[in-house]
XYZ file of N, CA, C and O in Angstrom:
836
model
N 108.271 89.030 102.599
C 108.010 89.318 101.197
C 108.412 90.756 100.886
O 108.426 91.601 101.772
N 108.742 91.011 99.640
C 109.083 92.365 99.204
C 107.980 92.868 98.283
O 107.676 92.235 97.272
N 107.402 94.007 98.645
C 106.224 94.513 97.945
C 106.545 95.750 97.123
O 107.439 96.522 97.458
N 105.796 95.939 96.057
C 105.819 97.196 95.303
C 104.380 97.684 95.153
O 103.416 96.911 95.234
N 104.237 98.978 94.924
C 102.936 99.587 94.652
C 103.084 100.399 93.378
O 104.053 101.155 93.228
N 102.149 100.245 92.459
C 102.247 100.927 91.168
C 100.864 101.385 90.717
O 99.904 100.621 90.771
N 100.795 102.649 90.281
C 99.548 103.208 89.770
C 99.788 103.913 88.449
O 100.791 104.605 88.279
N 98.841 103.730 87.522
C 98.863 104.453 86.245
C 97.694 105.433 86.248
O 96.549 105.045 86.448
N 98.017 106.707 86.024
C 96.994 107.750 86.102
C 97.165 108.738 84.959
O 98.248 108.848 84.361
N 96.110 109.452 84.665
C 96.186 110.505 83.668
C 96.956 111.698 84.235
O 96.828 112.035 85.414
N 97.765 112.309 83.395
C 98.528 113.471 83.816
C 97.630 114.702 83.913
O 96.558 114.765 83.305
N 98.072 115.658 84.687
C 97.349 116.919 84.817
C 97.724 117.831 83.652
O 98.277 117.382 82.647
N 97.478 119.119 83.795
C 97.679 120.043 82.680
C 99.142 120.403 82.447
O 99.495 120.947 81.404
N 100.018 120.100 83.395
C 101.435 120.407 83.246
C 102.237 119.748 84.350
O 101.686 119.156 85.282
N 103.576 119.834 84.258
C 104.421 119.175 85.240
C 104.238 119.741 86.646
O 104.312 119.003 87.629
N 103.993 121.032 86.742
C 103.768 121.618 88.062
C 102.543 121.003 88.715
O 102.550 120.660 89.913
N 101.496 120.831 87.935
C 100.269 120.220 88.452
C 100.467 118.725 88.736
O 99.927 118.193 89.714
N 101.262 118.045 87.886
C 101.591 116.645 88.149
C 102.309 116.511 89.488
O 102.006 115.628 90.296
N 103.285 117.378 89.714
C 104.045 117.348 90.964
C 103.141 117.611 92.158
O 103.286 116.975 93.208
N 102.195 118.523 92.006
C 101.271 118.820 93.097
C 100.424 117.591 93.433
O 100.194 117.304 94.615
N 99.980 116.867 92.422
C 99.190 115.662 92.661
C 100.024 114.606 93.381
O 99.556 113.967 94.341
N 101.258 114.406 92.943
C 102.130 113.415 93.573
C 102.432 113.824 95.011
O 102.456 112.985 95.924
N 102.648 115.107 95.232
C 102.878 115.625 96.581
C 101.667 115.366 97.485
O 101.807 114.937 98.638
N 100.493 115.609 96.952
C 99.266 115.362 97.715
C 99.153 113.890 98.076
O 98.750 113.532 99.203
N 99.510 113.020 97.142
C 99.509 111.569 97.401
C 100.482 111.214 98.519
O 100.135 110.472 99.447
N 101.705 111.747 98.467
C 102.699 111.474 99.496
C 102.200 111.920 100.867
O 102.334 111.192 101.860
N 101.620 113.109 100.925
C 101.123 113.631 102.199
C 99.949 112.799 102.726
O 99.799 112.617 103.937
N 99.132 112.289 101.825
C 97.986 111.475 102.241
C 98.436 110.132 102.813
O 97.779 109.576 103.706
N 99.558 109.589 102.324
C 100.054 108.308 102.820
C 100.791 108.449 104.153
O 100.874 107.487 104.926
N 101.315 109.633 104.426
C 102.181 109.846 105.588
C 101.600 109.352 106.908
O 102.307 108.716 107.697
N 100.319 109.605 107.228
C 99.812 109.164 108.532
C 99.461 107.684 108.623
O 99.107 107.209 109.716
N 99.560 106.938 107.539
C 99.095 105.557 107.559
C 99.981 104.626 108.374
O 99.498 103.686 108.996
N 101.301 104.890 108.365
C 102.223 103.987 109.049
C 103.578 104.678 109.179
O 103.911 105.564 108.372
N 104.366 104.275 110.163
C 105.701 104.857 110.333
C 106.560 104.685 109.082
O 107.377 105.558 108.754
N 106.372 103.587 108.366
C 107.158 103.325 107.159
C 106.852 104.308 106.037
O 107.597 104.396 105.060
N 105.759 105.068 106.187
C 105.364 106.053 105.173
C 105.422 107.484 105.712
O 104.954 108.404 105.057
N 106.040 107.662 106.865
C 105.957 108.953 107.558
C 107.076 109.923 107.219
O 106.971 111.110 107.554
N 108.153 109.456 106.570
C 109.293 110.330 106.280
C 109.715 110.168 104.829
O 110.238 109.136 104.434
N 109.479 111.220 104.031
C 109.829 111.243 102.614
C 111.024 112.178 102.443
O 110.924 113.368 102.734
N 112.142 111.629 101.951
C 113.354 112.428 101.792
C 113.800 112.428 100.328
O 113.531 111.482 99.585
N 114.497 113.485 99.904
C 114.977 113.535 98.520
C 116.162 112.604 98.312
O 116.993 112.420 99.210
N 116.248 112.000 97.146
C 117.449 111.253 96.791
C 118.615 112.234 96.682
O 118.422 113.440 96.489
N 119.827 111.703 96.776
C 120.989 112.576 96.783
C 122.160 111.852 96.140
O 122.030 110.699 95.715
N 123.320 112.502 96.114
C 124.472 111.953 95.402
C 125.106 110.767 96.115
O 125.916 110.044 95.532
N 124.754 110.559 97.364
C 125.230 109.395 98.101
C 124.199 109.032 99.155
O 123.347 109.854 99.526
N 124.262 107.804 99.639
C 123.351 107.390 100.701
C 123.547 108.243 101.952
O 122.587 108.605 102.628
N 124.795 108.562 102.253
C 125.075 109.367 103.445
C 124.372 110.716 103.363
O 123.732 111.166 104.324
N 124.490 111.380 102.207
C 123.829 112.670 102.025
C 122.311 112.517 102.035
O 121.601 113.361 102.586
N 121.816 111.445 101.426
C 120.368 111.240 101.364
C 119.786 111.029 102.757
O 118.767 111.632 103.118
N 120.450 110.189 103.550
C 119.936 109.902 104.885
C 120.001 111.127 105.795
O 119.222 111.240 106.750
N 120.914 112.041 105.513
C 121.049 113.255 106.325
C 120.108 114.368 105.874
O 120.033 115.414 106.527
N 119.395 114.148 104.784
C 118.545 115.201 104.222
C 117.272 115.399 105.042
O 116.707 114.434 105.559
N 116.805 116.635 105.127
C 115.485 116.880 105.724
C 114.398 116.392 104.774
O 114.689 116.052 103.615
N 113.155 116.343 105.211
C 112.071 115.889 104.337
C 112.016 116.686 103.031
O 112.290 117.896 103.002
N 111.665 116.011 101.968
C 111.545 116.666 100.669
C 110.400 117.669 100.698
O 109.404 117.483 101.405
N 110.551 118.745 99.947
C 109.509 119.762 99.841
C 108.845 119.683 98.474
O 109.371 119.065 97.533
N 107.706 120.330 98.351
C 107.029 120.378 97.056
C 107.900 121.040 96.010
O 107.966 120.577 94.856
N 108.593 122.101 96.362
C 109.472 122.784 95.400
C 110.578 121.853 94.922
O 110.904 121.833 93.717
N 111.178 121.085 95.832
C 112.222 120.144 95.430
C 111.666 119.076 94.494
O 112.296 118.726 93.490
N 110.514 118.554 94.827
C 109.898 117.528 93.992
C 109.627 118.068 92.594
O 109.952 117.429 91.586
N 109.051 119.258 92.528
C 108.731 119.867 91.233
C 109.995 120.106 90.417
O 110.048 119.795 89.219
N 111.028 120.640 91.062
C 112.282 120.933 90.363
C 112.924 119.672 89.815
O 113.429 119.650 88.680
N 112.901 118.606 90.577
C 113.510 117.358 90.129
C 112.776 116.769 88.928
O 113.397 116.250 87.993
N 111.468 116.843 88.937
C 110.700 116.354 87.795
C 110.980 117.201 86.563
O 111.220 116.684 85.461
N 110.974 118.509 86.713
C 111.229 119.411 85.591
C 112.636 119.228 85.038
O 112.846 119.266 83.818
N 113.598 119.012 85.916
C 114.984 118.826 85.481
C 115.141 117.550 84.669
O 115.849 117.529 83.644
N 114.471 116.488 85.078
C 114.557 115.237 84.325
C 113.943 115.394 82.937
O 114.457 114.861 81.955
N 112.836 116.118 82.857
C 112.240 116.349 81.541
C 113.174 117.158 80.656
O 113.354 116.852 79.468
N 113.807 118.167 81.233
C 114.679 119.040 80.453
C 115.909 118.315 79.913
O 116.436 118.675 78.854
N 116.380 117.292 80.603
C 117.583 116.578 80.175
C 117.283 115.296 79.398
O 118.202 114.645 78.917
N 116.010 114.946 79.275
C 115.657 113.721 78.551
C 115.765 113.923 77.047
O 115.386 114.970 76.516
N 116.269 112.914 76.375
C 116.363 112.956 74.917
C 115.061 112.501 74.251
O 114.940 112.559 73.031
N 114.122 112.061 75.058
C 112.888 111.499 74.534
C 111.684 112.247 75.103
O 111.799 112.946 76.115
N 110.517 112.093 74.481
C 109.326 112.762 75.014
C 108.854 112.166 76.333
O 108.101 112.792 77.060
N 109.287 110.963 76.639
C 108.957 110.340 77.916
C 110.204 110.357 78.796
O 111.334 110.459 78.315
N 110.021 110.237 80.106
C 111.169 110.233 81.016
C 110.770 109.623 82.357
O 109.595 109.563 82.708
N 111.774 109.174 83.082
C 111.593 108.602 84.412
C 112.486 109.328 85.395
O 113.612 109.702 85.063
N 111.990 109.545 86.600
C 112.826 110.145 87.626
C 112.601 109.438 88.956
O 111.575 108.792 89.177
N 113.611 109.569 89.825
C 113.603 108.930 91.145
C 113.871 110.017 92.183
O 114.973 110.117 92.718
N 112.860 110.822 92.474
C 113.104 112.035 93.249
C 113.180 111.846 94.752
O 113.682 112.723 95.460
N 112.686 110.721 95.272
C 112.549 110.611 96.720
C 112.539 109.155 97.158
O 112.442 108.231 96.343
N 112.647 108.977 98.458
C 112.466 107.661 99.072
C 111.723 107.869 100.387
O 111.683 108.976 100.937
N 111.114 106.792 100.884
C 110.298 106.902 102.092
C 110.672 105.808 103.073
O 110.942 104.668 102.683
N 110.701 106.175 104.343
C 111.019 105.222 105.392
C 111.811 105.894 106.494
O 112.504 106.887 106.264
N 111.711 105.357 107.699
C 112.422 105.917 108.848
C 113.630 105.088 109.247
O 114.397 105.500 110.114
N 113.813 103.915 108.636
C 114.961 103.056 108.938
C 115.913 103.104 107.749
O 115.596 102.590 106.670
N 117.061 103.728 107.940
C 118.026 103.848 106.849
C 118.467 102.476 106.374
O 118.775 101.592 107.179
N 118.475 102.300 105.050
C 118.816 101.016 104.464
C 117.615 100.135 104.189
O 117.747 99.105 103.533
N 116.441 100.540 104.681
C 115.222 99.760 104.457
C 114.152 100.590 103.754
O 112.971 100.262 103.804
N 114.566 101.639 103.090
C 113.622 102.581 102.488
C 113.008 102.039 101.199
O 113.562 101.135 100.555
N 111.858 102.590 100.831
C 111.211 102.298 99.546
C 111.447 103.481 98.613
O 111.260 104.631 99.001
N 111.873 103.200 97.401
C 112.138 104.252 96.438
C 110.879 104.691 95.710
O 109.992 103.895 95.446
N 110.832 105.968 95.392
C 109.739 106.532 94.592
C 110.226 106.650 93.155
O 111.261 107.277 92.899
N 109.517 106.046 92.219
C 109.842 106.213 90.802
C 108.622 106.758 90.071
O 107.489 106.352 90.340
N 108.881 107.686 89.170
C 107.830 108.362 88.412
C 108.176 108.287 86.927
O 109.284 108.639 86.531
N 107.257 107.819 86.131
C 107.451 107.770 84.681
C 106.353 108.591 84.013
O 105.171 108.408 84.304
N 106.763 109.473 83.131
C 105.832 110.375 82.459
C 105.842 110.110 80.954
O 106.900 110.015 80.334
N 104.641 109.939 80.388
C 104.517 109.860 78.935
C 104.811 108.525 78.314
O 105.018 108.446 77.104
N 104.856 107.446 79.086
C 105.137 106.130 78.528
C 104.165 105.116 79.137
O 104.068 105.011 80.364
N 103.436 104.354 78.315
C 103.457 104.368 76.846
C 102.574 105.456 76.225
O 102.675 105.747 75.042
N 101.702 106.039 77.036
C 100.772 107.057 76.538
C 101.254 108.430 76.990
O 101.500 108.639 78.178
N 101.393 109.395 76.078
C 101.870 110.724 76.473
C 101.028 111.384 77.558
O 101.524 112.252 78.288
N 99.776 110.980 77.690
C 98.885 111.612 78.657
C 98.881 110.907 80.002
O 98.144 111.287 80.905
N 99.726 109.879 80.157
C 99.715 109.101 81.379
C 101.017 109.247 82.168
O 102.068 109.596 81.623
N 100.927 108.950 83.456
C 102.115 108.843 84.297
C 101.953 107.617 85.184
O 100.839 107.181 85.476
N 103.090 107.052 85.583
C 103.108 105.892 86.466
C 103.824 106.282 87.748
O 104.947 106.805 87.711
N 103.168 106.062 88.877
C 103.701 106.400 90.191
C 103.940 105.101 90.942
O 103.023 104.287 91.100
N 105.164 104.890 91.425
C 105.507 103.617 92.054
C 106.264 103.809 93.356
O 107.049 104.749 93.498
N 106.020 102.893 94.279
C 106.880 102.686 95.439
C 107.540 101.336 95.239
O 106.845 100.306 95.145
N 108.858 101.319 95.146
C 109.574 100.117 94.760
C 110.293 99.496 95.945
O 111.267 100.058 96.458
N 109.826 98.355 96.398
C 110.508 97.614 97.448
C 110.492 98.338 98.782
O 109.597 99.110 99.094
N 111.516 98.096 99.572
C 111.609 98.707 100.886
C 111.280 97.717 101.975
O 110.128 97.300 102.124
N 112.293 97.313 102.751
C 112.078 96.289 103.777
C 111.141 96.766 104.876
O 110.349 95.980 105.401
N 111.220 98.058 105.231
C 110.362 98.550 106.312
C 108.895 98.536 105.904
O 108.040 98.028 106.641
N 108.607 99.080 104.720
C 107.225 99.087 104.248
C 106.732 97.670 103.987
O 105.592 97.326 104.323
N 107.577 96.832 103.410
C 107.171 95.455 103.120
C 106.821 94.703 104.396
O 105.826 93.966 104.450
N 107.620 94.893 105.442
C 107.336 94.226 106.711
C 106.022 94.715 107.303
O 105.248 93.936 107.879
N 105.752 96.014 107.151
C 104.496 96.565 107.667
C 103.300 95.997 106.914
O 102.253 95.701 107.517
N 103.430 95.817 105.599
C 102.347 95.226 104.808
C 102.163 93.756 105.181
O 101.033 93.267 105.317
N 103.271 93.039 105.365
C 103.178 91.635 105.799
C 102.414 91.517 107.113
O 101.672 90.554 107.329
N 102.600 92.498 107.978
C 102.009 92.438 109.319
C 100.565 92.900 109.369
O 99.851 92.606 110.332
N 100.106 93.621 108.328
C 98.775 94.224 108.416
C 98.116 94.331 107.048
O 98.508 95.177 106.225
N 97.104 93.506 106.819
C 96.329 93.649 105.590
C 95.539 94.949 105.604
O 95.262 95.521 104.543
N 95.187 95.435 106.787
C 94.498 96.728 106.870
C 95.363 97.838 106.283
O 94.857 98.742 105.607
N 96.682 97.790 106.537
C 97.581 98.782 105.952
C 97.623 98.642 104.435
O 97.607 99.641 103.707
N 97.674 97.400 103.951
C 97.676 97.180 102.501
C 96.430 97.784 101.871
O 96.500 98.458 100.833
N 95.280 97.566 102.496
C 94.030 98.134 101.978
C 94.059 99.663 102.034
O 93.637 100.334 101.086
N 94.531 100.209 103.146
C 94.568 101.662 103.301
C 95.510 102.305 102.295
O 95.209 103.381 101.743
N 96.636 101.679 102.040
C 97.588 102.175 101.056
C 96.962 102.228 99.671
O 97.078 103.232 98.949
N 96.269 101.168 99.298
C 95.624 101.125 97.992
C 94.438 102.085 97.917
O 94.268 102.814 96.934
N 93.634 102.085 98.965
C 92.440 102.936 98.982
C 92.812 104.420 98.908
O 92.240 105.184 98.120
N 93.768 104.816 99.715
C 94.183 106.219 99.740
C 94.787 106.634 98.411
O 94.491 107.706 97.884
N 95.634 105.774 97.855
C 96.266 106.083 96.572
C 95.229 106.216 95.459
O 95.288 107.137 94.646
N 94.284 105.288 95.432
C 93.250 105.338 94.395
C 92.389 106.581 94.531
O 91.996 107.191 93.525
N 92.100 106.974 95.759
C 91.259 108.145 95.981
C 91.964 109.424 95.559
O 91.363 110.309 94.936
N 93.245 109.546 95.859
C 93.993 110.766 95.548
C 94.366 110.833 94.075
O 94.193 111.871 93.420
N 94.901 109.743 93.545
C 95.443 109.752 92.184
C 94.387 109.556 91.104
O 94.622 109.890 89.942
N 93.242 108.982 91.474
C 92.197 108.652 90.503
C 92.787 107.926 89.295
O 92.630 108.354 88.152
N 93.472 106.809 89.536
C 94.169 106.116 88.450
C 93.224 105.297 87.590
O 92.068 105.059 87.947
N 93.747 104.833 86.471
C 93.006 103.884 85.654
C 93.204 102.471 86.192
O 92.314 101.622 86.077
N 94.381 102.213 86.783
C 94.696 100.895 87.320
C 95.790 101.040 88.370
O 96.592 101.981 88.321
N 95.802 100.133 89.321
C 96.843 100.127 90.333
C 97.034 98.727 90.869
O 96.118 97.893 90.805
N 98.217 98.443 91.411
C 98.495 97.102 91.919
C 99.460 97.151 93.087
O 100.392 97.962 93.115
N 99.216 96.288 94.051
C 100.156 95.985 95.131
C 100.578 94.547 94.904
O 99.753 93.618 95.009
N 101.827 94.348 94.558
C 102.286 93.006 94.214
C 103.644 92.700 94.806
O 104.295 93.558 95.404
N 104.092 91.474 94.611
C 105.339 90.988 95.191
C 106.487 91.075 94.194
O 106.443 90.494 93.119
N 107.554 91.776 94.599
C 108.760 91.831 93.792
C 109.392 90.453 93.636
O 109.942 90.114 92.582
N 109.338 89.656 94.702
C 110.090 88.415 94.702
C 109.504 87.355 93.773
O 110.169 86.364 93.477
N 108.288 87.550 93.292
C 107.739 86.602 92.314
C 108.360 86.817 90.949
O 108.672 85.885 90.230
N 108.534 88.087 90.597
C 109.230 88.433 89.366
C 108.707 87.721 88.141
O 107.508 87.490 87.961
N 109.659 87.311 87.292
C 109.291 86.688 86.016
C 108.877 85.228 86.172
O 108.453 84.594 85.204
N 108.999 84.689 87.385
C 108.610 83.296 87.588
C 107.108 83.153 87.818
O 106.609 82.036 87.937
N 106.400 84.279 87.890
C 104.990 84.224 88.247
C 104.195 83.349 87.279
O 103.317 82.592 87.685
N 104.516 83.446 85.999
C 103.803 82.646 84.996
C 104.783 81.727 84.254
O 104.715 81.581 83.038
N 105.698 81.167 85.018
C 106.658 80.241 84.441
C 107.607 80.887 83.465
O 108.128 80.226 82.560
N 107.861 82.173 83.633
C 108.749 82.895 82.734
C 108.043 83.482 81.531
O 108.635 84.263 80.780
N 106.789 83.119 81.324
C 106.018 83.665 80.197
C 105.409 85.004 80.600
O 105.244 85.297 81.779
N 105.071 85.846 79.627
C 104.435 87.113 79.964
C 103.046 86.901 80.547
O 102.417 85.856 80.328
N 102.589 87.873 81.328
C 101.246 87.791 81.886
C 100.221 87.712 80.759
O 100.405 88.314 79.697
N 99.134 86.972 80.956
C 98.137 86.801 79.899
C 97.182 87.986 79.769
O 96.059 87.824 79.330
N 97.622 89.164 80.173
C 96.795 90.367 80.088
C 97.731 91.562 80.075
O 98.935 91.432 80.352
N 97.223 92.718 79.773
C 98.068 93.898 79.574
C 98.113 94.778 80.823
O 97.895 95.980 80.755
N 98.399 94.171 81.957
C 98.632 94.948 83.168
C 99.432 94.098 84.139
O 99.534 92.882 83.983
N 100.021 94.750 85.118
C 100.821 94.055 86.118
C 99.890 93.493 87.191
O 99.112 94.235 87.790
N 99.925 92.198 87.463
C 99.017 91.613 88.447
C 99.423 91.959 89.869
O 100.581 92.285 90.149
N 98.473 91.870 90.794
C 98.780 92.147 92.186
C 97.814 91.432 93.119
O 96.725 91.017 92.721
N 98.239 91.311 94.364
C 97.354 90.768 95.400
C 96.177 91.706 95.610
O 95.021 91.282 95.673
N 96.464 93.004 95.703
C 95.438 94.040 95.752
C 95.517 94.817 94.446
O 96.606 95.204 94.016
N 94.362 95.054 93.826
C 94.354 95.832 92.593
C 93.196 96.815 92.607
O 92.160 96.579 93.242
N 93.417 97.912 91.900
C 92.351 98.885 91.684
C 92.112 98.985 90.186
O 93.067 99.133 89.404
N 90.852 98.900 89.801
C 90.460 99.114 88.405
C 89.418 100.217 88.370
O 88.412 100.165 89.098
N 89.655 101.225 87.537
C 88.628 102.229 87.315
C 87.415 101.560 86.690
O 87.543 100.587 85.931
N 86.251 102.078 86.991
C 85.021 101.491 86.456
C 85.032 101.457 84.937
O 84.501 100.524 84.315
N 85.661 102.458 84.317
C 85.704 102.542 82.858
C 86.709 101.590 82.226
O 86.740 101.451 81.000
N 87.531 100.917 83.031
C 88.540 100.008 82.482
C 87.867 98.824 81.795
O 86.906 98.246 82.318
N 88.394 98.408 80.642
C 87.829 97.223 79.977
C 88.053 95.940 80.774
O 87.421 94.927 80.506
N 88.950 95.986 81.764
C 89.233 94.805 82.584
C 88.407 94.775 83.870
O 88.443 93.775 84.599
N 87.691 95.857 84.169
C 87.047 96.004 85.468
C 86.084 94.857 85.786
O 86.180 94.219 86.840
N 85.161 94.588 84.901
C 84.107 93.629 85.216
C 84.656 92.213 85.360
O 84.256 91.472 86.283
N 85.563 91.817 84.474
C 86.133 90.473 84.561
C 86.969 90.335 85.839
O 86.897 89.317 86.533
N 87.755 91.357 86.157
C 88.566 91.314 87.364
C 87.691 91.217 88.604
O 87.986 90.466 89.542
N 86.584 91.945 88.598
C 85.690 91.915 89.752
C 85.096 90.515 89.937
O 84.887 90.067 91.068
N 84.836 89.814 88.853
C 84.323 88.450 88.940
C 85.346 87.514 89.588
O 84.976 86.576 90.295
N 86.627 87.766 89.345
C 87.679 86.899 89.864
C 88.064 87.244 91.300
O 88.655 86.427 91.999
N 87.740 88.462 91.740
C 88.176 88.935 93.050
C 87.517 88.145 94.184
O 86.362 87.741 94.088
N 88.277 87.936 95.252
C 87.743 87.262 96.437
C 87.154 88.263 97.425
O 86.416 87.874 98.335
N 87.488 89.546 97.260
C 86.906 90.600 98.086
C 86.958 91.893 97.309
O 87.937 92.152 96.601
N 85.920 92.714 97.424
C 85.881 93.983 96.696
C 85.442 95.111 97.625
O 84.734 94.897 98.599
N 85.872 96.320 97.269
C 85.448 97.529 97.967
C 85.190 98.598 96.915
O 86.098 98.961 96.166
N 83.984 99.084 96.845
C 83.627 100.085 95.853
C 84.141 101.459 96.283
O 83.887 101.913 97.398
N 84.870 102.104 95.390
C 85.387 103.451 95.611
C 84.703 104.400 94.629
O 83.989 103.961 93.718
N 84.886 105.716 94.780
C 84.121 106.660 93.954
C 84.205 106.428 92.447
O 83.197 106.561 91.748
N 85.403 106.056 91.922
C 85.547 105.921 90.474
C 85.986 104.531 90.030
O 86.387 104.348 88.882
N 85.910 103.570 90.936
C 86.352 102.234 90.578
C 86.197 101.281 91.739
O 85.449 101.541 92.682
N 86.936 100.182 91.686
C 86.818 99.144 92.704
C 88.191 98.686 93.159
O 89.064 98.400 92.330
N 88.362 98.596 94.474
C 89.544 97.985 95.063
C 89.251 96.502 95.220
O 88.250 96.122 95.832
N 90.119 95.665 94.682
C 89.873 94.229 94.652
C 91.027 93.472 95.290
O 92.195 93.843 95.132
N 90.690 92.413 96.014
C 91.676 91.502 96.585
C 91.542 90.158 95.888
O 90.426 89.668 95.687
N 92.689 89.588 95.519
C 92.694 88.298 94.830
C 93.409 87.276 95.709
O 94.635 87.197 95.732
N 92.636 86.520 96.469
C 93.204 85.464 97.286
C 94.130 85.986 98.367
O 93.795 86.884 99.127
N 95.334 85.444 98.389
C 96.331 85.770 99.399
C 97.621 86.221 98.708
O 97.745 86.102 97.483
N 98.593 86.705 99.478
C 99.870 87.088 98.854
C 100.570 85.965 98.108
O 101.405 86.225 97.245
N 100.247 84.722 98.443
C 100.888 83.597 97.757
C 100.030 82.978 96.658
O 100.556 82.289 95.779
N 98.728 83.214 96.701
C 97.852 82.543 95.722
C 97.356 83.461 94.606
O 96.757 82.963 93.644
N 97.589 84.775 94.687
C 96.975 85.633 93.674
C 97.407 85.342 92.237
O 96.602 85.507 91.306
N 98.661 84.887 91.983
C 98.984 84.543 90.601
C 98.137 83.416 90.040
O 97.863 83.352 88.840
N 97.696 82.498 90.918
C 96.857 81.386 90.451
C 95.464 81.853 90.061
O 94.815 81.266 89.183
N 94.988 82.921 90.705
C 93.659 83.447 90.408
C 93.692 84.287 89.129
O 92.820 84.175 88.270
N 94.730 85.108 89.007
C 94.838 85.982 87.839
C 95.505 85.275 86.672
O 95.437 85.731 85.559
């Protein structure tokens, strides 16, 4: 299966502080698994990217600031880094700022055969990835879901709710969806500002949600 991880969180007081939070998140994930142990900057070619040393906080901050400076809109997306130790199997990092809410940002790990295989092999890793991310980012919502389900998840129709569904999800306690989601969950773990929830299995969670 091919997995993605996505979190929506409130932005800090500025881009420098946003970058620091994202950097802290990356560093917190690093010890969880080999697939999360090497974060490198994107580059003008795969060859250059694979030859790059690990990304630094200064590089991350500069890339985010540069994307904002060149955007024609108040919101923007950047792809500053990728993670993984097996070239060609990396997961991309995507960051979206100010969409749909100017005060929010979305932090994602998109695909990646190495990380996906590690998640397939260990539900403990899936839980740790979600738990660590929720603790560091303090998001309003987060999801670990399958890329390969795509638009077929609900027969091509949009999801019947205003969030992306996942096998593992985090809902802040203040979320209007928190209590209903917790009722549907097959397993829950209470975290400081919300709940980590599991919905069935990687193949059955669309039926539950």
